[in-house]
Amino acid sequence: MASPKLYLAPLDGLRFLAFAMVFFFHFSAGPAYPTVNMLQGQGWVGVEVFFTLSAFLLFSLFEQEQLNAGRISISLFYTRRLLRVYPLMMVFSIAMLLLYGTANSSAYGWLLSLASFVGNFVYWFPEKAMSVPNTGHLWTLSYEFQIYLILPLLFLAYRTVGKRAFVTALLCALPICLLGRAGFALSGISIQPIYVTPLLRPESTIAGLLIALGVTRGFPIWTVAAAFVCSAISLVALPDLHTATGSVFAFLTASLFAGSVLHLALYAKRIGIILRWAPLAYLGRISFGLYVFHLWAFVQGMSLLRKTSIPESYTTRWMAGMAFCIAVATISYYCLERPILRRKPRQQVNRAVRASLVPE
C-alpha cells in the first residue's frame, strides 16, 4: 500500500463537508421549501462519509505503524481513541443534563449507555436518547467505538491471510449483511435497529478499508466521478431509507457515494485543491466539536438571532446556527480537545505521516 502521506492533505476539508451534510439534515427547512426538504432527507449520508473516512485513516495508520515499528500496539490505539472521543462526549452530555434537567430516569440510563459505548443499542428506542436534550446524535460515537473494537483484529487478519483473501472476505460480507437487512424488513421491523447496528450495515466501513488497501487506486477518475453522480441521484430517486426496500439497499448506495467522495478527495487534483482551502481545512480540524454541539447550536443560534433586528428566515436561522456552532467548537477545540490531544501517546509513525493523518 502506498504511503498515506502522499495523498491525505485534503481530508480535513472532507471532514467539514461530511459534517455540513449532517447539519443540513437536522436543520429542517419546513414545508415552504419542498426542494430543500427533498435534498435534506439525504443528509444522513454525511455520517456514512465519516464512517468511511475513519476506517480509511485508522487502517492506514495501522499499516504505517506496522512498517515503522514491525507491529501495531492495540492498547495504544484504544487509549488514543478514548482520549479523542470520551472527554468532549461526556462533558457535553453531562452539561446538557445539568443545564436542562430531567424528571425522566431514562436520562441517566442514556448517559450510562454513552459512557459504556452502547448508546447505539439504546437508540433502538429513540425516545430514550431524547431524555437528555441535544445528545441523541451521539449514538454514532458508540457505533464508531464498536468498529474500533474489531479494527485492529481486522488488520491482524489482513496481515495474516494477505490482501487478496482479506478483500475477498470483506466483499463476501456484503451479501450476508444485505440478507440480514432483508430479514428485518420482511419481518416488519423498523429501520431503527438496522441504522444503528454496525454488523447490519457495514458497507461504509468496508468502503474505507478497501480504499486504504489501495483497491480503488487504479480506477480512472472519470469512472469514480460517474459513480459519485449516479449514487447521488440514486439516493434522491430510489425508495426512502425508512421504507422496506430502502432499508435493505440504501446503505449500498450510500457507501458507493461515501467511497467515491473519499477516492476523489484523494486522487482528483482539482478537488484536492478545493478541500485544502484553509477555511475548510480549519473547520475540518474542529469537526468533532461541530458535530457534538450542532443540535444545541440550532437552538442557541436562533435564540440569539431573535434578539437582533435581522429578519428571521430559513437562511438566517441556518447561518446563525452554524456561526454559533463554529464559535463553540473553536472554544472547545482550544480549551479542551487540543490540550488533551497534545498529551495522547504517539504511535510509532514518522512525523510527516502523522501530521497528514491526525489533525491536532
Coordinates of C-alpha atoms in Angstrom, one line a residue:
M1 CA 0.0 0.0 0.0
A2 CA 1.3 3.4 -0.9
S3 CA 2.5 5.7 1.9
P4 CA -0.5 7.6 3.3
K5 CA 1.5 10.9 3.4
L6 CA 1.3 11.2 -0.3
Y7 CA -2.4 11.8 -0.6
L8 CA -4.1 12.8 2.7
A9 CA -3.9 16.6 2.7
P10 CA -7.5 17.3 1.5
L11 CA -9.2 15.1 4.2
D12 CA -9.7 17.9 6.7
G13 CA -11.9 19.7 4.2
L14 CA -13.8 16.5 3.6
R15 CA -14.5 16.1 7.3
F16 CA -16.2 19.5 7.3
L17 CA -18.3 18.7 4.2
A18 CA -19.4 15.5 5.9
F19 CA -20.4 17.5 9.0
A20 CA -22.2 20.1 6.8
M21 CA -24.4 17.3 5.3
V22 CA -25.4 16.2 8.8
F23 CA -26.1 19.8 9.9
F24 CA -28.2 20.3 6.7
F25 CA -30.1 17.0 7.5
H26 CA -31.0 18.1 11.0
F27 CA -31.9 21.7 10.3
S28 CA -35.4 21.3 8.8
A29 CA -36.4 23.9 6.2
G30 CA -40.1 23.3 6.7
P31 CA -42.9 22.8 4.2
A32 CA -42.2 26.1 2.4
Y33 CA -39.1 24.6 0.9
P34 CA -40.1 21.3 -0.8
T35 CA -36.9 21.0 -2.9
V36 CA -34.7 21.8 0.0
N37 CA -36.6 19.2 2.1
M38 CA -36.1 16.5 -0.6
L39 CA -32.3 17.1 -0.6
Q40 CA -32.2 17.5 3.1
G41 CA -33.5 14.0 3.5
Q42 CA -30.3 12.6 2.2
G43 CA -28.0 14.5 4.6
W44 CA -27.7 11.4 6.8
V45 CA -25.1 10.2 4.2
G46 CA -22.7 12.6 5.9
V47 CA -22.5 10.1 8.7
E48 CA -21.5 7.4 6.1
V49 CA -18.7 9.7 4.9
F50 CA -17.4 9.9 8.5
F51 CA -17.5 6.1 8.9
T52 CA -15.7 5.6 5.5
L53 CA -13.1 8.3 6.3
S54 CA -12.5 6.9 9.8
A55 CA -12.0 3.3 8.6
F56 CA -9.6 4.5 5.9
L57 CA -7.5 6.7 8.2
L58 CA -7.1 4.2 11.0
F59 CA -6.3 1.3 8.8
S60 CA -3.7 3.5 7.0
L61 CA -2.2 4.4 10.4
F62 CA -2.0 0.7 11.3
E63 CA -0.2 0.0 8.1
Q64 CA 2.3 2.8 8.6
E65 CA 2.9 1.7 12.2
Q66 CA 3.5 -1.8 11.1
L67 CA 6.0 -0.6 8.5
N68 CA 7.8 1.6 11.0
A69 CA 7.7 -0.4 14.2
G70 CA 7.2 -4.0 12.9
R71 CA 3.9 -4.3 14.9
I72 CA 0.9 -2.4 16.0
S73 CA 0.1 -1.5 19.6
I74 CA -3.6 -2.3 20.2
S75 CA -3.6 -0.8 23.7
L76 CA -2.1 2.4 22.4
F77 CA -4.7 2.5 19.7
Y78 CA -7.6 2.2 22.2
T79 CA -6.0 4.8 24.5
R80 CA -5.8 7.3 21.7
R81 CA -9.3 6.7 20.6
L82 CA -10.7 7.1 24.1
L83 CA -8.8 10.3 24.7
R84 CA -10.1 11.7 21.4
V85 CA -13.8 10.9 21.9
Y86 CA -14.6 10.4 25.6
P87 CA -13.8 13.8 27.2
L88 CA -15.9 16.0 25.0
M89 CA -18.7 13.5 24.6
M90 CA -19.2 13.1 28.3
V91 CA -18.6 16.7 29.3
F92 CA -21.1 17.9 26.8
S93 CA -23.7 15.2 27.7
I94 CA -23.4 15.9 31.5
A95 CA -23.6 19.7 30.8
M96 CA -26.8 19.2 28.9
L97 CA -28.3 17.2 31.7
L98 CA -27.3 19.8 34.3
L99 CA -28.4 22.7 32.1
Y100 CA -31.9 21.4 31.1
G101 CA -32.5 18.9 33.9
T102 CA -34.9 16.0 33.6
A103 CA -37.6 14.2 35.6
N104 CA -37.0 11.1 33.4
S105 CA -34.8 8.3 34.9
S106 CA -34.1 7.3 31.3
A107 CA -31.7 10.3 31.1
Y108 CA -29.3 8.6 33.5
G109 CA -29.6 5.3 31.5
W110 CA -28.8 7.2 28.4
L111 CA -25.7 8.8 29.9
L112 CA -24.5 5.4 31.1
S113 CA -25.1 3.9 27.7
L114 CA -22.9 6.7 26.1
A115 CA -20.3 6.2 28.8
S116 CA -20.1 2.5 28.0
F117 CA -20.3 2.9 24.3
V118 CA -23.6 1.1 23.8
G119 CA -25.7 4.2 23.1
N120 CA -26.5 3.0 19.6
F121 CA -28.3 0.0 21.0
V122 CA -30.3 2.1 23.4
Y123 CA -31.1 4.3 20.3
W124 CA -33.2 1.4 19.0
F125 CA -35.7 3.4 21.2
P126 CA -35.0 7.0 20.2
E127 CA -37.3 8.5 22.9
K128 CA -34.8 7.2 25.5
A129 CA -31.9 9.2 23.8
M130 CA -34.1 12.3 23.7
S131 CA -34.3 12.3 27.5
V132 CA -31.1 14.4 27.6
P133 CA -31.7 17.3 25.2
N134 CA -29.4 17.7 22.2
T135 CA -27.4 14.5 22.7
G136 CA -29.4 11.9 20.7
H137 CA -27.0 12.1 17.7
L138 CA -24.1 10.9 19.9
W139 CA -25.2 7.3 19.3
T140 CA -22.8 7.4 16.3
L141 CA -19.8 7.6 18.7
S142 CA -20.9 4.3 20.3
Y143 CA -21.2 2.9 16.7
E144 CA -17.7 4.0 15.8
F145 CA -16.2 2.7 19.0
Q146 CA -17.6 -0.7 18.3
I147 CA -15.9 -0.5 14.9
Y148 CA -12.7 0.4 16.8
L149 CA -13.0 -2.8 18.8
I150 CA -12.7 -5.0 15.7
L151 CA -10.5 -2.8 13.5
P152 CA -7.1 -3.9 15.0
L153 CA -8.3 -7.6 14.7
L154 CA -9.2 -7.0 11.1
F155 CA -5.8 -5.5 10.4
L156 CA -4.1 -8.5 12.0
A157 CA -6.2 -10.8 9.9
Y158 CA -5.2 -8.9 6.8
R159 CA -1.5 -9.2 7.7
T160 CA -2.0 -13.0 8.3
V161 CA -4.1 -14.0 5.2
G162 CA -2.9 -11.5 2.7
K163 CA -4.6 -8.7 0.8
R164 CA -6.4 -10.9 -1.8
A165 CA -8.1 -13.2 0.8
F166 CA -8.9 -10.3 3.1
V167 CA -10.5 -8.3 0.3
T168 CA -12.5 -11.4 -0.8
A169 CA -13.7 -11.8 2.8
L170 CA -14.8 -8.2 3.0
L171 CA -16.8 -8.4 -0.2
C172 CA -18.4 -11.7 0.9
A173 CA -19.7 -9.9 4.0
L174 CA -21.8 -7.6 1.8
P175 CA -24.4 -10.0 0.6
I176 CA -24.7 -11.6 4.1
C177 CA -25.5 -8.2 5.6
L178 CA -27.9 -7.4 2.8
L179 CA -29.8 -10.7 3.5
G180 CA -29.8 -9.8 7.2
R181 CA -31.4 -6.4 6.5
A182 CA -33.9 -8.1 4.2
G183 CA -34.8 -10.4 7.1
F184 CA -35.5 -7.4 9.3
A185 CA -37.6 -5.7 6.5
L186 CA -39.7 -8.8 5.8
S187 CA -40.3 -9.3 9.5
G188 CA -41.8 -5.8 9.6
I189 CA -39.1 -4.4 11.9
S190 CA -38.4 -0.6 11.5
I191 CA -35.2 0.8 10.1
Q192 CA -34.0 2.0 13.5
P193 CA -32.2 -1.2 14.6
I194 CA -30.6 -1.6 11.2
Y195 CA -29.5 2.0 11.1
V196 CA -27.6 2.0 14.4
T197 CA -26.1 -1.6 14.3
P198 CA -22.7 -1.9 12.7
L199 CA -22.9 -5.6 11.7
L200 CA -26.2 -5.0 9.9
R201 CA -24.8 -2.1 7.7
P202 CA -21.0 -2.1 7.5
E203 CA -20.8 -1.1 3.9
S204 CA -19.3 2.4 4.5
T205 CA -16.7 1.0 6.8
I206 CA -15.8 -1.7 4.3
A207 CA -15.5 1.0 1.6
G208 CA -13.0 2.8 3.8
L209 CA -11.0 -0.4 4.3
L210 CA -10.9 -1.2 0.6
I211 CA -9.7 2.3 -0.3
A212 CA -7.0 2.0 2.5
L213 CA -5.9 -1.2 0.9
G214 CA -5.5 0.5 -2.5
V215 CA -8.2 -1.5 -4.2
T216 CA -9.6 1.6 -6.0
R217 CA -6.3 3.4 -6.6
G218 CA -6.1 2.4 -10.3
F219 CA -9.7 3.3 -11.1
P220 CA -9.9 6.1 -13.7
I221 CA -11.1 9.4 -12.1
W222 CA -14.0 9.6 -14.6
T223 CA -15.4 6.3 -13.6
V224 CA -15.3 7.3 -9.9
A225 CA -16.9 10.6 -10.7
A226 CA -19.6 8.8 -12.6
A227 CA -20.2 6.5 -9.6
F228 CA -20.5 9.6 -7.4
V229 CA -23.1 11.2 -9.7
C230 CA -25.1 8.0 -10.1
S231 CA -25.1 7.3 -6.3
A232 CA -26.1 10.9 -5.5
I233 CA -29.0 10.7 -8.0
S234 CA -30.0 7.3 -6.7
L235 CA -30.1 8.5 -3.1
V236 CA -32.7 11.0 -4.1
A237 CA -34.6 8.9 -6.6
L238 CA -34.7 5.5 -5.0
P239 CA -37.1 4.5 -2.2
D240 CA -36.5 6.3 1.1
L241 CA -34.3 4.8 3.8
H242 CA -37.4 4.4 6.0
T243 CA -39.2 2.1 3.5
A244 CA -38.7 -1.7 3.5
T245 CA -36.8 -1.5 0.1
G246 CA -34.8 1.5 1.2
S247 CA -33.7 -0.1 4.5
V248 CA -32.2 -3.0 2.5
F249 CA -30.5 -1.2 -0.4
A250 CA -29.9 2.4 0.7
F251 CA -26.7 1.6 2.6
L252 CA -25.1 0.1 -0.5
T253 CA -25.8 3.3 -2.4
A254 CA -24.6 5.4 0.5
S255 CA -21.3 3.5 0.7
L256 CA -20.8 4.0 -3.0
F257 CA -21.4 7.7 -2.5
A258 CA -19.0 7.9 0.5
G259 CA -16.3 5.8 -1.1
S260 CA -16.4 7.8 -4.3
V261 CA -16.2 11.1 -2.4
L262 CA -13.2 9.8 -0.5
H263 CA -11.5 8.5 -3.6
L264 CA -12.0 11.8 -5.4
A265 CA -10.6 13.7 -2.4
L266 CA -7.5 11.6 -2.5
Y267 CA -6.8 11.3 -6.2
A268 CA -8.7 14.1 -8.1
K269 CA -6.2 17.0 -8.1
R270 CA -8.7 19.9 -8.6
I271 CA -11.0 18.6 -5.9
G272 CA -8.0 18.2 -3.6
I273 CA -7.1 21.8 -4.1
I274 CA -10.5 22.9 -3.1
L275 CA -10.5 20.7 0.0
R276 CA -7.1 22.1 1.0
W277 CA -8.6 25.6 1.2
A278 CA -7.5 27.0 4.6
P279 CA -11.0 27.8 6.0
L280 CA -12.3 24.4 5.0
A281 CA -9.2 22.7 6.5
Y282 CA -9.7 24.6 9.8
L283 CA -13.4 23.7 10.0
G284 CA -12.4 20.1 9.4
R285 CA -9.9 20.2 12.3
I286 CA -12.7 21.3 14.7
S287 CA -15.3 19.0 13.0
F288 CA -15.7 16.7 16.1
G289 CA -16.8 19.6 18.2
L290 CA -19.0 20.9 15.4
Y291 CA -20.7 17.5 15.3
V292 CA -21.1 17.2 19.1
F293 CA -22.5 20.7 19.5
H294 CA -24.7 21.2 16.4
L295 CA -28.1 20.3 17.8
W296 CA -27.6 22.6 20.7
A297 CA -26.3 25.2 18.4
F298 CA -29.5 25.3 16.4
V299 CA -31.5 26.4 19.4
Q300 CA -28.9 28.9 20.7
G301 CA -28.2 30.4 17.3
M302 CA -31.9 31.1 16.7
S303 CA -32.3 32.5 20.2
L304 CA -29.5 35.0 19.5
L305 CA -31.0 35.8 16.1
R306 CA -34.3 36.8 17.6
K307 CA -32.5 39.3 19.8
T308 CA -31.4 41.2 16.7
S309 CA -33.2 43.2 14.0
I310 CA -32.2 40.6 11.3
P311 CA -35.4 39.1 9.7
E312 CA -35.9 35.5 10.6
S313 CA -35.9 33.0 7.7
Y314 CA -34.5 29.6 7.0
T315 CA -31.3 31.1 5.6
T316 CA -30.7 33.4 8.6
R317 CA -31.6 30.7 11.1
W318 CA -29.2 28.3 9.3
M319 CA -26.4 30.9 9.3
A320 CA -27.0 31.8 13.0
G321 CA -26.9 28.1 14.0
M322 CA -23.8 27.4 12.0
A323 CA -22.0 30.5 13.3
F324 CA -22.8 29.7 16.9
C325 CA -21.7 26.1 16.3
I326 CA -18.4 27.2 14.9
A327 CA -17.8 29.6 17.8
V328 CA -18.4 27.0 20.5
A329 CA -16.5 24.3 18.7
T330 CA -13.5 26.6 18.4
I331 CA -13.6 27.3 22.1
S332 CA -13.9 23.6 22.8
Y333 CA -11.0 22.7 20.5
Y334 CA -8.5 25.1 22.0
C335 CA -9.6 24.8 25.7
L336 CA -10.5 21.1 26.0
E337 CA -9.7 19.0 22.9
R338 CA -6.3 20.3 21.9
P339 CA -4.7 20.2 25.3
I340 CA -5.8 16.5 25.6
L341 CA -4.7 15.7 22.0
R342 CA -1.2 17.0 22.9
R343 CA -1.0 14.5 25.8
K344 CA -2.1 11.5 23.8
P345 CA 0.6 8.8 23.5
R346 CA 2.0 8.8 20.0
Q347 CA 2.0 5.8 17.6
Q348 CA 5.4 5.0 16.2
V349 CA 4.7 6.8 12.9
N350 CA 7.1 9.3 11.2
R351 CA 6.2 13.0 11.8
A352 CA 5.2 13.8 8.2
V353 CA 2.7 10.9 8.0
R354 CA 1.3 11.7 11.5
A355 CA 0.7 15.4 10.6
S356 CA -1.3 14.4 7.4
L357 CA -3.4 11.8 9.2
V358 CA -4.2 13.0 12.6
P359 CA -5.2 16.7 12.9
E360 CA -4.0 18.4 16.1

